[in-house]
Every structure is written in C-alpha cells, then in structure tokens.
Short mmCIF file of N, CA and C in Angstrom, two decimals:
data_model
loop_
_atom_site.label_atom_id
_atom_site.label_comp_id
_atom_site.label_asym_id
_atom_site.label_seq_id
_atom_site.Cartn_x
_atom_site.Cartn_y
_atom_site.Cartn_z
N MET A 1 -200.31 -46.93 -159.40
CA MET A 1 -199.50 -46.30 -160.42
C MET A 1 -199.12 -44.93 -159.82
N GLU A 2 -197.87 -44.52 -160.14
CA GLU A 2 -197.38 -43.22 -159.73
C GLU A 2 -196.99 -42.42 -160.99
N ILE A 3 -197.48 -41.19 -161.04
CA ILE A 3 -197.14 -40.30 -162.13
C ILE A 3 -196.06 -39.36 -161.64
N ILE A 4 -194.96 -39.29 -162.38
CA ILE A 4 -193.84 -38.42 -162.06
C ILE A 4 -193.62 -37.43 -163.15
N PRO A 5 -193.99 -36.15 -162.90
CA PRO A 5 -193.80 -35.14 -163.91
C PRO A 5 -192.33 -34.92 -164.21
N VAL A 6 -192.05 -34.65 -165.53
CA VAL A 6 -190.68 -34.40 -166.00
C VAL A 6 -190.60 -32.92 -166.33
N ILE A 7 -189.55 -32.32 -165.76
CA ILE A 7 -189.33 -30.87 -166.03
C ILE A 7 -187.90 -30.72 -166.55
N ASP A 8 -187.82 -30.16 -167.70
CA ASP A 8 -186.54 -29.86 -168.31
C ASP A 8 -186.09 -28.43 -168.05
N LEU A 9 -184.93 -28.23 -167.48
CA LEU A 9 -184.44 -26.92 -167.13
C LEU A 9 -183.30 -26.50 -167.96
N MET A 10 -183.29 -25.26 -168.41
CA MET A 10 -182.15 -24.74 -169.15
C MET A 10 -182.14 -23.21 -169.03
N GLY A 11 -181.03 -22.66 -168.61
CA GLY A 11 -180.91 -21.22 -168.47
C GLY A 11 -181.84 -20.66 -167.42
N GLY A 12 -182.16 -21.49 -166.41
CA GLY A 12 -182.98 -21.00 -165.30
C GLY A 12 -184.45 -21.07 -165.50
N ILE A 13 -184.89 -21.57 -166.70
CA ILE A 13 -186.35 -21.68 -166.98
C ILE A 13 -186.65 -23.11 -167.39
N VAL A 14 -187.98 -23.36 -167.45
CA VAL A 14 -188.46 -24.65 -167.91
C VAL A 14 -188.60 -24.58 -169.44
N VAL A 15 -188.06 -25.56 -170.11
CA VAL A 15 -188.07 -25.58 -171.58
C VAL A 15 -188.81 -26.83 -172.10
N HIS A 16 -189.19 -26.75 -173.35
CA HIS A 16 -189.83 -27.91 -174.02
C HIS A 16 -188.78 -28.67 -174.75
N ALA A 17 -188.33 -29.74 -174.11
CA ALA A 17 -187.25 -30.57 -174.73
C ALA A 17 -187.82 -31.50 -175.82
N ARG A 18 -187.47 -31.20 -177.03
CA ARG A 18 -187.92 -32.03 -178.15
C ARG A 18 -186.92 -31.88 -179.30
N GLY A 19 -186.78 -32.95 -180.04
CA GLY A 19 -185.90 -32.88 -181.20
C GLY A 19 -184.43 -33.03 -180.86
N ASP A 20 -183.62 -32.82 -181.83
CA ASP A 20 -182.19 -33.05 -181.71
C ASP A 20 -181.40 -31.84 -181.14
N ASP A 21 -181.78 -30.68 -181.51
CA ASP A 21 -180.97 -29.51 -181.21
C ASP A 21 -181.31 -28.93 -179.83
N ARG A 22 -180.70 -29.55 -178.84
CA ARG A 22 -180.96 -29.18 -177.43
C ARG A 22 -180.60 -27.78 -177.12
N GLU A 23 -179.65 -27.20 -177.85
CA GLU A 23 -179.30 -25.79 -177.65
C GLU A 23 -180.44 -24.84 -177.93
N LEU A 24 -181.37 -25.29 -178.75
CA LEU A 24 -182.48 -24.40 -179.21
C LEU A 24 -183.82 -24.82 -178.63
N TYR A 25 -183.85 -25.51 -177.58
CA TYR A 25 -185.14 -25.88 -176.92
C TYR A 25 -185.94 -24.59 -176.58
N PRO A 26 -187.18 -24.52 -177.00
CA PRO A 26 -187.98 -23.33 -176.72
C PRO A 26 -188.52 -23.34 -175.31
N PRO A 27 -188.81 -22.15 -174.76
CA PRO A 27 -189.45 -22.08 -173.44
C PRO A 27 -190.75 -22.84 -173.47
N LEU A 28 -191.09 -23.40 -172.31
CA LEU A 28 -192.28 -24.27 -172.18
C LEU A 28 -193.53 -23.46 -172.50
N GLU A 29 -194.40 -24.08 -173.29
CA GLU A 29 -195.76 -23.60 -173.51
C GLU A 29 -196.67 -24.73 -173.13
N SER A 30 -197.59 -24.54 -172.14
CA SER A 30 -198.36 -25.60 -171.66
C SER A 30 -199.73 -25.07 -171.18
N VAL A 31 -200.75 -25.93 -171.32
CA VAL A 31 -202.07 -25.62 -170.76
C VAL A 31 -202.11 -25.77 -169.21
N LEU A 32 -201.08 -26.42 -168.66
CA LEU A 32 -201.00 -26.65 -167.25
C LEU A 32 -200.38 -25.56 -166.45
N THR A 33 -199.69 -24.67 -167.13
CA THR A 33 -199.05 -23.53 -166.42
C THR A 33 -198.74 -22.43 -167.44
N GLN A 34 -198.74 -21.25 -166.94
CA GLN A 34 -198.39 -20.07 -167.80
C GLN A 34 -196.98 -19.56 -167.39
N HIS A 35 -196.31 -20.29 -166.51
CA HIS A 35 -195.05 -19.82 -166.00
C HIS A 35 -193.86 -20.58 -166.63
N LEU A 36 -192.66 -19.98 -166.50
CA LEU A 36 -191.43 -20.59 -166.92
C LEU A 36 -190.49 -20.88 -165.77
N GLU A 37 -190.68 -20.18 -164.65
CA GLU A 37 -189.81 -20.36 -163.49
C GLU A 37 -190.14 -21.74 -162.86
N PRO A 38 -189.10 -22.55 -162.62
CA PRO A 38 -189.32 -23.92 -162.12
C PRO A 38 -190.24 -23.99 -160.90
N GLU A 39 -190.02 -23.12 -159.89
CA GLU A 39 -190.78 -23.20 -158.69
C GLU A 39 -192.29 -22.88 -158.94
N LYS A 40 -192.54 -21.99 -159.86
CA LYS A 40 -193.95 -21.67 -160.21
C LYS A 40 -194.58 -22.76 -161.03
N VAL A 41 -193.82 -23.37 -161.92
CA VAL A 41 -194.35 -24.51 -162.71
C VAL A 41 -194.69 -25.65 -161.76
N ILE A 42 -193.83 -25.98 -160.84
CA ILE A 42 -194.08 -27.03 -159.87
C ILE A 42 -195.29 -26.70 -159.03
N ALA A 43 -195.40 -25.48 -158.53
CA ALA A 43 -196.53 -25.09 -157.75
C ALA A 43 -197.85 -25.19 -158.52
N ASP A 44 -197.84 -24.85 -159.79
CA ASP A 44 -199.01 -25.05 -160.62
C ASP A 44 -199.39 -26.48 -160.81
N LEU A 45 -198.39 -27.34 -161.02
CA LEU A 45 -198.65 -28.78 -161.13
C LEU A 45 -199.18 -29.36 -159.82
N LEU A 46 -198.61 -28.93 -158.72
CA LEU A 46 -199.11 -29.41 -157.44
C LEU A 46 -200.52 -28.91 -157.09
N ALA A 47 -200.90 -27.82 -157.69
CA ALA A 47 -202.32 -27.33 -157.51
C ALA A 47 -203.28 -28.22 -158.26
N ILE A 48 -202.79 -28.98 -159.29
CA ILE A 48 -203.63 -29.88 -160.06
C ILE A 48 -203.69 -31.25 -159.37
N TYR A 49 -202.57 -31.69 -158.84
CA TYR A 49 -202.51 -33.07 -158.29
C TYR A 49 -201.36 -33.10 -157.26
N PRO A 50 -201.51 -33.85 -156.17
CA PRO A 50 -200.45 -33.90 -155.16
C PRO A 50 -199.30 -34.87 -155.51
N PHE A 51 -198.52 -34.50 -156.51
CA PHE A 51 -197.39 -35.36 -156.94
C PHE A 51 -196.40 -35.47 -155.78
N LYS A 52 -195.84 -36.61 -155.57
CA LYS A 52 -194.87 -36.85 -154.54
C LYS A 52 -193.45 -36.68 -155.03
N ARG A 53 -193.27 -36.84 -156.35
CA ARG A 53 -191.90 -36.74 -156.97
C ARG A 53 -191.95 -35.97 -158.25
N PHE A 54 -190.84 -35.35 -158.53
CA PHE A 54 -190.63 -34.69 -159.81
C PHE A 54 -189.30 -35.13 -160.37
N TYR A 55 -189.23 -35.33 -161.65
CA TYR A 55 -187.97 -35.60 -162.37
C TYR A 55 -187.51 -34.34 -163.00
N LEU A 56 -186.31 -33.87 -162.60
CA LEU A 56 -185.74 -32.64 -163.16
C LEU A 56 -184.55 -33.00 -163.99
N ALA A 57 -184.58 -32.63 -165.27
CA ALA A 57 -183.38 -32.76 -166.12
C ALA A 57 -182.73 -31.38 -166.20
N ASP A 58 -181.60 -31.26 -165.55
CA ASP A 58 -180.82 -29.98 -165.57
C ASP A 58 -179.93 -29.99 -166.77
N LEU A 59 -180.46 -29.42 -167.87
CA LEU A 59 -179.75 -29.51 -169.14
C LEU A 59 -178.44 -28.75 -169.12
N ASP A 60 -178.36 -27.61 -168.34
CA ASP A 60 -177.11 -26.92 -168.25
C ASP A 60 -176.05 -27.80 -167.59
N ALA A 61 -176.45 -28.58 -166.62
CA ALA A 61 -175.49 -29.50 -165.97
C ALA A 61 -175.13 -30.65 -166.90
N ILE A 62 -176.06 -31.13 -167.65
CA ILE A 62 -175.82 -32.20 -168.58
C ILE A 62 -174.85 -31.78 -169.70
N PHE A 63 -175.07 -30.61 -170.27
CA PHE A 63 -174.29 -30.15 -171.37
C PHE A 63 -172.94 -29.51 -170.94
N TYR A 64 -172.97 -28.77 -169.83
CA TYR A 64 -171.82 -27.95 -169.46
C TYR A 64 -171.25 -28.25 -168.11
N GLN A 65 -171.70 -29.30 -167.42
CA GLN A 65 -171.25 -29.69 -166.09
C GLN A 65 -171.40 -28.50 -165.14
N ASN A 66 -172.53 -27.83 -165.22
CA ASN A 66 -172.79 -26.65 -164.39
C ASN A 66 -174.10 -26.83 -163.66
N PRO A 67 -174.15 -27.73 -162.66
CA PRO A 67 -175.42 -27.97 -161.97
C PRO A 67 -175.91 -26.76 -161.15
N ASP A 68 -177.19 -26.63 -161.04
CA ASP A 68 -177.79 -25.49 -160.33
C ASP A 68 -178.17 -25.95 -158.95
N ILE A 69 -177.20 -26.18 -158.08
CA ILE A 69 -177.41 -26.63 -156.71
C ILE A 69 -178.29 -25.64 -155.94
N ASP A 70 -178.13 -24.38 -156.23
CA ASP A 70 -178.92 -23.36 -155.53
C ASP A 70 -180.40 -23.53 -155.86
N LEU A 71 -180.73 -23.85 -157.08
CA LEU A 71 -182.08 -24.07 -157.47
C LEU A 71 -182.64 -25.32 -156.78
N TYR A 72 -181.87 -26.34 -156.71
CA TYR A 72 -182.30 -27.57 -156.08
C TYR A 72 -182.63 -27.31 -154.62
N THR A 73 -181.79 -26.53 -153.98
CA THR A 73 -181.98 -26.16 -152.56
C THR A 73 -183.24 -25.37 -152.39
N LEU A 74 -183.45 -24.38 -153.29
CA LEU A 74 -184.69 -23.55 -153.24
C LEU A 74 -185.93 -24.43 -153.38
N LEU A 75 -185.91 -25.37 -154.31
CA LEU A 75 -187.05 -26.22 -154.52
C LEU A 75 -187.33 -27.12 -153.31
N LEU A 76 -186.30 -27.58 -152.71
CA LEU A 76 -186.46 -28.44 -151.50
C LEU A 76 -187.13 -27.60 -150.38
N LYS A 77 -186.71 -26.39 -150.20
CA LYS A 77 -187.30 -25.51 -149.19
C LYS A 77 -188.73 -25.20 -149.50
N ARG A 78 -189.00 -24.87 -150.74
CA ARG A 78 -190.31 -24.44 -151.18
C ARG A 78 -191.34 -25.55 -151.16
N PHE A 79 -190.84 -26.78 -151.41
CA PHE A 79 -191.75 -27.95 -151.51
C PHE A 79 -191.25 -29.10 -150.55
N PRO A 80 -191.49 -28.93 -149.23
CA PRO A 80 -190.93 -29.82 -148.26
C PRO A 80 -191.46 -31.23 -148.28
N GLU A 81 -192.57 -31.46 -148.95
CA GLU A 81 -193.15 -32.80 -149.03
C GLU A 81 -192.80 -33.51 -150.31
N THR A 82 -191.97 -32.92 -151.11
CA THR A 82 -191.66 -33.46 -152.47
C THR A 82 -190.22 -33.98 -152.54
N THR A 83 -190.06 -35.09 -153.27
CA THR A 83 -188.72 -35.65 -153.57
C THR A 83 -188.45 -35.30 -155.05
N PHE A 84 -187.19 -35.01 -155.29
CA PHE A 84 -186.75 -34.64 -156.66
C PHE A 84 -185.74 -35.67 -157.15
N TRP A 85 -186.06 -36.26 -158.33
CA TRP A 85 -185.11 -37.09 -159.05
C TRP A 85 -184.40 -36.13 -160.01
N ILE A 86 -183.11 -36.06 -159.87
CA ILE A 86 -182.37 -35.07 -160.66
C ILE A 86 -181.33 -35.71 -161.55
N ASP A 87 -181.51 -35.38 -162.85
CA ASP A 87 -180.49 -35.84 -163.85
C ASP A 87 -179.67 -34.58 -164.17
N MET A 88 -178.36 -34.66 -163.74
CA MET A 88 -177.45 -33.60 -164.05
C MET A 88 -176.23 -34.06 -164.81
N GLY A 89 -176.41 -35.16 -165.52
CA GLY A 89 -175.37 -35.72 -166.35
C GLY A 89 -174.23 -36.35 -165.54
N ILE A 90 -174.60 -37.05 -164.52
CA ILE A 90 -173.61 -37.68 -163.62
C ILE A 90 -172.65 -38.57 -164.40
N GLN A 91 -171.39 -38.31 -164.17
CA GLN A 91 -170.32 -39.17 -164.83
C GLN A 91 -169.41 -39.79 -163.78
N THR A 92 -169.34 -39.23 -162.57
CA THR A 92 -168.44 -39.70 -161.56
C THR A 92 -169.13 -40.02 -160.22
N GLN A 93 -168.53 -40.74 -159.42
CA GLN A 93 -169.01 -41.07 -158.11
C GLN A 93 -169.13 -39.80 -157.27
N GLN A 94 -168.18 -38.91 -157.41
CA GLN A 94 -168.21 -37.65 -156.67
C GLN A 94 -169.48 -36.85 -156.99
N GLN A 95 -169.82 -36.77 -158.26
CA GLN A 95 -171.03 -36.04 -158.65
C GLN A 95 -172.23 -36.72 -158.06
N TRP A 96 -172.24 -38.05 -158.09
CA TRP A 96 -173.38 -38.82 -157.50
C TRP A 96 -173.50 -38.47 -156.04
N MET A 97 -172.37 -38.48 -155.32
CA MET A 97 -172.37 -38.25 -153.90
C MET A 97 -172.79 -36.82 -153.56
N THR A 98 -172.45 -35.87 -154.38
CA THR A 98 -172.85 -34.48 -154.16
C THR A 98 -174.36 -34.38 -154.06
N LEU A 99 -175.05 -35.06 -154.96
CA LEU A 99 -176.54 -35.04 -154.93
C LEU A 99 -177.11 -35.97 -153.86
N ASN A 100 -176.57 -37.15 -153.77
CA ASN A 100 -177.13 -38.15 -152.87
C ASN A 100 -177.13 -37.75 -151.39
N LYS A 101 -176.16 -36.86 -151.02
CA LYS A 101 -176.11 -36.44 -149.63
C LYS A 101 -177.23 -35.43 -149.26
N ILE A 102 -177.92 -34.92 -150.25
CA ILE A 102 -178.96 -33.95 -150.00
C ILE A 102 -180.31 -34.70 -149.86
N LYS A 103 -180.90 -34.56 -148.70
CA LYS A 103 -182.19 -35.27 -148.41
C LYS A 103 -183.23 -34.87 -149.44
N ARG A 104 -184.04 -35.84 -149.81
CA ARG A 104 -185.12 -35.73 -150.75
C ARG A 104 -184.69 -35.43 -152.20
N ILE A 105 -183.39 -35.64 -152.45
CA ILE A 105 -182.93 -35.64 -153.84
C ILE A 105 -182.38 -37.02 -154.14
N LYS A 106 -182.85 -37.55 -155.25
CA LYS A 106 -182.34 -38.87 -155.72
C LYS A 106 -181.59 -38.63 -157.04
N PRO A 107 -180.32 -38.96 -157.09
CA PRO A 107 -179.61 -38.77 -158.31
C PRO A 107 -180.02 -39.74 -159.39
N VAL A 108 -180.09 -39.22 -160.60
CA VAL A 108 -180.45 -40.05 -161.74
C VAL A 108 -179.14 -40.21 -162.57
N ILE A 109 -178.78 -41.45 -162.90
CA ILE A 109 -177.65 -41.70 -163.78
C ILE A 109 -178.20 -42.00 -165.12
N ALA A 110 -177.92 -41.21 -166.16
CA ALA A 110 -178.44 -41.37 -167.48
C ALA A 110 -177.46 -42.16 -168.36
N SER A 111 -177.97 -43.10 -169.09
CA SER A 111 -177.11 -43.91 -169.96
C SER A 111 -176.37 -43.07 -170.97
N GLU A 112 -176.95 -41.99 -171.42
CA GLU A 112 -176.26 -41.20 -172.49
C GLU A 112 -175.05 -40.45 -171.98
N THR A 113 -174.94 -40.22 -170.65
CA THR A 113 -173.79 -39.50 -170.13
C THR A 113 -172.88 -40.40 -169.27
N LEU A 114 -173.33 -41.59 -168.96
CA LEU A 114 -172.50 -42.48 -168.09
C LEU A 114 -171.30 -43.02 -168.85
N ASN A 115 -170.11 -42.76 -168.29
CA ASN A 115 -168.87 -43.23 -168.90
C ASN A 115 -168.34 -44.47 -168.22
N ASP A 116 -168.61 -44.59 -166.97
CA ASP A 116 -168.02 -45.67 -166.15
C ASP A 116 -169.11 -46.57 -165.58
N LEU A 117 -169.28 -47.77 -166.11
CA LEU A 117 -170.32 -48.68 -165.66
C LEU A 117 -170.14 -49.08 -164.21
N ASN A 118 -168.89 -48.96 -163.68
CA ASN A 118 -168.68 -49.33 -162.32
C ASN A 118 -169.48 -48.43 -161.34
N LEU A 119 -169.84 -47.24 -161.78
CA LEU A 119 -170.63 -46.39 -160.95
C LEU A 119 -171.93 -47.02 -160.52
N LEU A 120 -172.52 -47.79 -161.47
CA LEU A 120 -173.81 -48.46 -161.15
C LEU A 120 -173.57 -49.60 -160.17
N THR A 121 -172.47 -50.29 -160.20
CA THR A 121 -172.23 -51.36 -159.23
C THR A 121 -171.91 -50.88 -157.86
N VAL A 122 -171.27 -49.68 -157.77
CA VAL A 122 -170.91 -49.09 -156.47
C VAL A 122 -172.20 -48.41 -155.89
N GLU A 123 -172.94 -47.72 -156.69
CA GLU A 123 -174.07 -46.95 -156.21
C GLU A 123 -175.38 -47.66 -156.59
N ARG A 124 -175.70 -48.74 -155.86
CA ARG A 124 -176.83 -49.59 -156.22
C ARG A 124 -178.16 -48.89 -155.87
N ASN A 125 -178.13 -47.79 -155.13
CA ASN A 125 -179.35 -47.07 -154.77
C ASN A 125 -179.70 -45.97 -155.78
N SER A 126 -179.06 -46.10 -156.95
CA SER A 126 -179.29 -45.10 -158.00
C SER A 126 -180.59 -45.31 -158.74
N ILE A 127 -180.91 -44.30 -159.52
CA ILE A 127 -182.00 -44.39 -160.52
C ILE A 127 -181.29 -44.31 -161.89
N LEU A 128 -181.55 -45.28 -162.74
CA LEU A 128 -180.94 -45.33 -164.03
C LEU A 128 -181.94 -44.92 -165.12
N SER A 129 -181.56 -43.95 -165.92
CA SER A 129 -182.38 -43.58 -167.07
C SER A 129 -181.77 -44.21 -168.33
N LEU A 130 -182.53 -45.09 -168.95
CA LEU A 130 -182.10 -45.69 -170.18
C LEU A 130 -182.56 -44.80 -171.32
N ASP A 131 -181.66 -44.14 -171.99
CA ASP A 131 -181.97 -43.11 -172.97
C ASP A 131 -181.95 -43.68 -174.40
N PHE A 132 -182.91 -43.22 -175.19
CA PHE A 132 -183.02 -43.67 -176.55
C PHE A 132 -183.32 -42.47 -177.45
N GLN A 133 -182.89 -42.53 -178.70
CA GLN A 133 -183.21 -41.53 -179.67
C GLN A 133 -183.43 -42.28 -181.01
N TYR A 134 -184.54 -42.03 -181.63
CA TYR A 134 -184.92 -42.66 -182.88
C TYR A 134 -184.78 -44.20 -182.81
N GLY A 135 -185.20 -44.76 -181.65
CA GLY A 135 -185.13 -46.17 -181.44
C GLY A 135 -183.76 -46.76 -181.16
N LYS A 136 -182.76 -45.93 -181.03
CA LYS A 136 -181.38 -46.35 -180.80
C LYS A 136 -180.99 -46.05 -179.36
N PHE A 137 -180.38 -47.05 -178.71
CA PHE A 137 -179.96 -46.86 -177.31
C PHE A 137 -178.78 -45.89 -177.32
N LEU A 138 -178.87 -44.89 -176.37
CA LEU A 138 -177.78 -43.93 -176.16
C LEU A 138 -176.99 -44.31 -174.90
N GLY A 139 -175.79 -44.72 -175.15
CA GLY A 139 -174.94 -45.10 -174.00
C GLY A 139 -174.00 -46.23 -174.38
N GLU A 140 -173.23 -46.62 -173.39
CA GLU A 140 -172.30 -47.77 -173.57
C GLU A 140 -173.07 -49.00 -173.92
N PRO A 141 -172.70 -49.68 -175.03
CA PRO A 141 -173.41 -50.90 -175.42
C PRO A 141 -173.40 -51.96 -174.32
N ASP A 142 -172.32 -52.04 -173.53
CA ASP A 142 -172.22 -53.03 -172.45
C ASP A 142 -173.31 -52.76 -171.40
N LEU A 143 -173.70 -51.53 -171.23
CA LEU A 143 -174.76 -51.23 -170.23
C LEU A 143 -176.04 -51.93 -170.66
N TRP A 144 -176.38 -51.84 -171.92
CA TRP A 144 -177.63 -52.41 -172.45
C TRP A 144 -177.55 -53.95 -172.35
N ARG A 145 -176.36 -54.52 -172.47
CA ARG A 145 -176.20 -55.98 -172.48
C ARG A 145 -176.06 -56.55 -171.06
N GLN A 146 -176.03 -55.68 -170.07
CA GLN A 146 -175.79 -56.17 -168.69
C GLN A 146 -176.89 -55.70 -167.73
N PRO A 147 -178.10 -56.13 -167.93
CA PRO A 147 -179.20 -55.66 -167.01
C PRO A 147 -178.93 -56.07 -165.56
N ASP A 148 -178.08 -57.01 -165.31
CA ASP A 148 -177.85 -57.45 -163.95
C ASP A 148 -177.15 -56.35 -163.14
N ILE A 149 -176.52 -55.35 -163.78
CA ILE A 149 -175.91 -54.24 -163.04
C ILE A 149 -176.86 -53.06 -162.89
N TRP A 150 -178.05 -53.12 -163.49
CA TRP A 150 -178.99 -52.05 -163.37
C TRP A 150 -179.49 -51.97 -161.93
N PRO A 151 -179.75 -50.76 -161.44
CA PRO A 151 -180.37 -50.61 -160.14
C PRO A 151 -181.83 -50.97 -160.17
N LYS A 152 -182.51 -50.94 -159.03
CA LYS A 152 -183.90 -51.30 -158.92
C LYS A 152 -184.83 -50.34 -159.69
N ASN A 153 -184.50 -49.07 -159.62
CA ASN A 153 -185.33 -48.03 -160.25
C ASN A 153 -184.78 -47.65 -161.63
N ILE A 154 -185.66 -47.85 -162.68
CA ILE A 154 -185.28 -47.60 -164.05
C ILE A 154 -186.30 -46.63 -164.67
N ILE A 155 -185.75 -45.70 -165.44
CA ILE A 155 -186.60 -44.77 -166.22
C ILE A 155 -186.31 -45.07 -167.72
N VAL A 156 -187.38 -45.27 -168.48
CA VAL A 156 -187.18 -45.50 -169.89
C VAL A 156 -187.94 -44.45 -170.68
#
C-alpha cells in the first residue's frame, strides 16, 4: 500500500479544503505541522514518513487558471526524491503538456474541470481524479459511463 498525502494550495499557503465555499477555505491547522508554507509542510510530513509522492491541488490554478509553476519548480529542487501529482484544473492538451514535460511531475486530470474527453484518449499516461460532492459525480456524464477511456491511475 502507498500513502499519498494531499495538499491543497491557495494564495501561496496550504489550506484546509472542506465544504462548498472554496473561496473561504481556512489556513491549514494540523497536528502534523505548524506551518502553512508548502515546502515546510512537505518537509514536516517527510520527517514523519518517507513519502515518495504528494498530490498537490493548486486551487488558484483550478479556479483562476493561474498555476504556480515557480512553486512546483521550488518543490522539485527542495525535494529531489519526491514525485508530485499536480491538479491544476487541466482543460487542454497544452496545459497537460506544460506539466508533463517537467520531470517528477505527473499531471492530474480532474473530472470536475475536464471539458474534452478526448484529452484522456490522447494522454493515456494521465492520472484521472474522479470527483464527487454529496455523492454526486462532478464532471461530464459520458466520462462516468466510459471507464474504457480512463487511464491506469485513478484517484477517487
């Protein structure tokens, strides 16, 4: 079994993503770290366990199409043994390629932001996040009905 920590980023800090109102997510409060800066939170988690991967949800990129590529680069330099699965609200093949060309970053395609199902058939090496809220699937209904187009790696 592999444990992959999930880190939600917004406004340059780690937030506690819960509930509907994403604009009002509070800063993270955790017994695992006293920090809000992503690199310090990751360092604290790695001090507890040698995680190989982290899932980063870049909420600014998801909401505003403003990915923090500089932060991704900083994290790659700071944690050279770590792979990052990054959800930045990918909607186009160009966005996918921007992330995929960076070593140790794996782009996550989220059902809630995916507009073109063809992206999954073209980019078979993707990670697909099947998103739900209150038991309801978030995304194109055809995506849910066509598991044959899903990539090998799925997050639920």
